[in-house]
Amino acid sequence: MKYKKHLKIGLGVLIAIFILLNVAIIAQAYSLSHFDENARPLTLDYKPTFLESVKIAITGLDLPRPRTKSFPSQPYDSLRIPAGEGRQLDAWLLHTHRLKRGLVIAFHGYIDEKSSMLDRAEVFLDMGYDVMLVNFMGAGDSYGNQTTLGYMEAENVKYAHNYAVSQLQEDNIILIGFSMGAVAIMKAQADYNLLVKAIVIEAPYATFQETVNARLDKLRMPHFPVSGMFTFWFGKINGFDASKANPQDYADKIHVPALLMCGGKDPNIPEEETERIFGRLASKRKELKIFPDSPHESYLLKYEKEWHNVVSAFVGNLEEMDVYSEEGDL
């Protein structure tokens, strides 16, 4: 009898732990995919108190809505891009002072906003491209408060591209994105086969669960069972199967020319993941560039001249080529 009683107690404790773990992970998944207008800005030196740490563990971290940190040094146009169902995306349009060669559309990373791509914009402006910098949903003055690490953002990429074609009459378009922005571009190309000249993708993760694992490693937490549970609930809360939201799979359907970049000291995106994505890119015109000492940040911070040279050479090699995708013949 005592054995059965102890067994019931043990099972009860395990069930309670399982339920509490799920509740905590659900809270984390929700908080990390929804911005809070009233949350205080996060700073690099932010260290939560003990009580704040307990609250974060139970209810999740309050993510402040990303707001503009800096502005272009030259005049720009403010755009409102229709994104379906009455929604709008907030964007800037910067004009080159050189002989115009086309348009670059830039997409920012997770918990960030369009001004974070201004350093890349300056390079493309100098190369003769106008640049459109777009705030994803949840950022700046764009619609909503949700973020999905690139999954739903892919539709934002489509709307920005369509706006450039229909309203700006652009037909020579390059897409560039960092981290989540790169993932969104890859999914958009896989889903919609956007008519673009090329894509420049910086630091995309290979699979959703691997990017979760990388964050757990930084927290010194075990992958099992947290990684799988978080992936499940993140997708469930946001209406998609996160276990299948894998950029390495999107790469199989990308036929346009692609320049893939990563940092050799990026704790979030190991080189092996980047090389795996590169190997699966279906494009016959693709390049891989690794910046050895760069962590998960703009590569221009440590390699400004080299980044400029790599991108300039990549784009220059495409100038006289017909690179628009045609039913998979690229």
PDB file of N, CA and C in Angstrom, residues 106-117 133-136 176-182:
ATOM      1  N   ALA A 106      15.797  46.738 -47.720  1.00  0.00           N
ATOM      2  CA  ALA A 106      16.528  46.228 -46.555  1.00  0.00           C
ATOM      3  C   ALA A 106      15.578  45.865 -45.419  1.00  0.00           C
ATOM      4  N   PHE A 107      15.869  44.731 -44.767  1.00  0.00           N
ATOM      5  CA  PHE A 107      15.019  44.213 -43.695  1.00  0.00           C
ATOM      6  C   PHE A 107      15.863  43.901 -42.452  1.00  0.00           C
ATOM      7  N   HIS A 108      15.404  44.390 -41.321  1.00  0.00           N
ATOM      8  CA  HIS A 108      16.151  44.315 -40.062  1.00  0.00           C
ATOM      9  C   HIS A 108      15.983  42.972 -39.349  1.00  0.00           C
ATOM     10  N   GLY A 109      16.702  42.841 -38.227  1.00  0.00           N
ATOM     11  CA  GLY A 109      16.671  41.623 -37.432  1.00  0.00           C
ATOM     12  C   GLY A 109      15.652  41.661 -36.299  1.00  0.00           C
ATOM     13  N   TYR A 110      15.697  40.634 -35.471  1.00  0.00           N
ATOM     14  CA  TYR A 110      14.764  40.439 -34.348  1.00  0.00           C
ATOM     15  C   TYR A 110      14.984  41.504 -33.267  1.00  0.00           C
ATOM     16  N   ILE A 111      13.892  42.003 -32.710  1.00  0.00           N
ATOM     17  CA  ILE A 111      13.896  43.062 -31.682  1.00  0.00           C
ATOM     18  C   ILE A 111      14.703  44.270 -32.168  1.00  0.00           C
ATOM     19  N   ASP A 112      14.528  44.615 -33.425  1.00  0.00           N
ATOM     20  CA  ASP A 112      15.253  45.743 -34.003  1.00  0.00           C
ATOM     21  C   ASP A 112      14.331  46.495 -34.944  1.00  0.00           C
ATOM     22  N   GLU A 113      14.855  47.512 -35.596  1.00  0.00           N
ATOM     23  CA  GLU A 113      14.033  48.323 -36.503  1.00  0.00           C
ATOM     24  C   GLU A 113      14.887  48.821 -37.671  1.00  0.00           C
ATOM     25  N   LYS A 114      14.257  49.521 -38.593  1.00  0.00           N
ATOM     26  CA  LYS A 114      14.864  49.799 -39.889  1.00  0.00           C
ATOM     27  C   LYS A 114      16.163  50.596 -39.838  1.00  0.00           C
ATOM     28  N   SER A 115      16.345  51.446 -38.833  1.00  0.00           N
ATOM     29  CA  SER A 115      17.571  52.250 -38.794  1.00  0.00           C
ATOM     30  C   SER A 115      18.822  51.396 -38.590  1.00  0.00           C
ATOM     31  N   SER A 116      18.650  50.158 -38.117  1.00  0.00           N
ATOM     32  CA  SER A 116      19.802  49.267 -37.924  1.00  0.00           C
ATOM     33  C   SER A 116      20.434  48.858 -39.252  1.00  0.00           C
ATOM     34  N   MET A 117      19.727  49.114 -40.362  1.00  0.00           N
ATOM     35  CA  MET A 117      20.249  48.757 -41.686  1.00  0.00           C
ATOM     36  C   MET A 117      20.812  49.965 -42.435  1.00  0.00           C
ATOM     37  N   LEU A 133      14.132  51.072 -46.652  1.00  0.00           N
ATOM     38  CA  LEU A 133      14.328  50.387 -45.373  1.00  0.00           C
ATOM     39  C   LEU A 133      12.960  50.183 -44.738  1.00  0.00           C
ATOM     40  N   VAL A 134      12.634  48.946 -44.434  1.00  0.00           N
ATOM     41  CA  VAL A 134      11.282  48.585 -44.008  1.00  0.00           C
ATOM     42  C   VAL A 134      11.262  48.136 -42.553  1.00  0.00           C
ATOM     43  N   ASN A 135      10.278  48.614 -41.811  1.00  0.00           N
ATOM     44  CA  ASN A 135      10.007  48.088 -40.477  1.00  0.00           C
ATOM     45  C   ASN A 135       9.054  46.909 -40.602  1.00  0.00           C
ATOM     46  N   PHE A 136       9.462  45.765 -40.068  1.00  0.00           N
ATOM     47  CA  PHE A 136       8.564  44.618 -40.035  1.00  0.00           C
ATOM     48  C   PHE A 136       7.369  44.904 -39.123  1.00  0.00           C
ATOM     49  N   ILE A 176      18.061  42.669 -49.153  1.00  0.00           N
ATOM     50  CA  ILE A 176      19.097  42.386 -48.158  1.00  0.00           C
ATOM     51  C   ILE A 176      18.449  42.318 -46.784  1.00  0.00           C
ATOM     52  N   GLY A 177      18.877  41.355 -45.972  1.00  0.00           N
ATOM     53  CA  GLY A 177      18.327  41.231 -44.630  1.00  0.00           C
ATOM     54  C   GLY A 177      19.337  40.643 -43.671  1.00  0.00           C
ATOM     55  N   PHE A 178      19.212  41.033 -42.416  1.00  0.00           N
ATOM     56  CA  PHE A 178      20.085  40.509 -41.362  1.00  0.00           C
ATOM     57  C   PHE A 178      19.276  39.632 -40.419  1.00  0.00           C
ATOM     58  N   SER A 179      19.778  38.426 -40.126  1.00  0.00           N
ATOM     59  CA  SER A 179      19.178  37.525 -39.140  1.00  0.00           C
ATOM     60  C   SER A 179      17.713  37.242 -39.476  1.00  0.00           C
ATOM     61  N   MET A 180      16.772  37.714 -38.671  1.00  0.00           N
ATOM     62  CA  MET A 180      15.359  37.499 -38.965  1.00  0.00           C
ATOM     63  C   MET A 180      14.994  38.048 -40.333  1.00  0.00           C
ATOM     64  N   GLY A 181      15.597  39.182 -40.704  1.00  0.00           N
ATOM     65  CA  GLY A 181      15.339  39.756 -42.017  1.00  0.00           C
ATOM     66  C   GLY A 181      15.786  38.836 -43.135  1.00  0.00           C
ATOM     67  N   ALA A 182      16.919  38.162 -42.941  1.00  0.00           N
ATOM     68  CA  ALA A 182      17.411  37.209 -43.932  1.00  0.00           C
ATOM     69  C   ALA A 182      16.483  36.007 -44.033  1.00  0.00           C
TER      70      ALA A 182
END
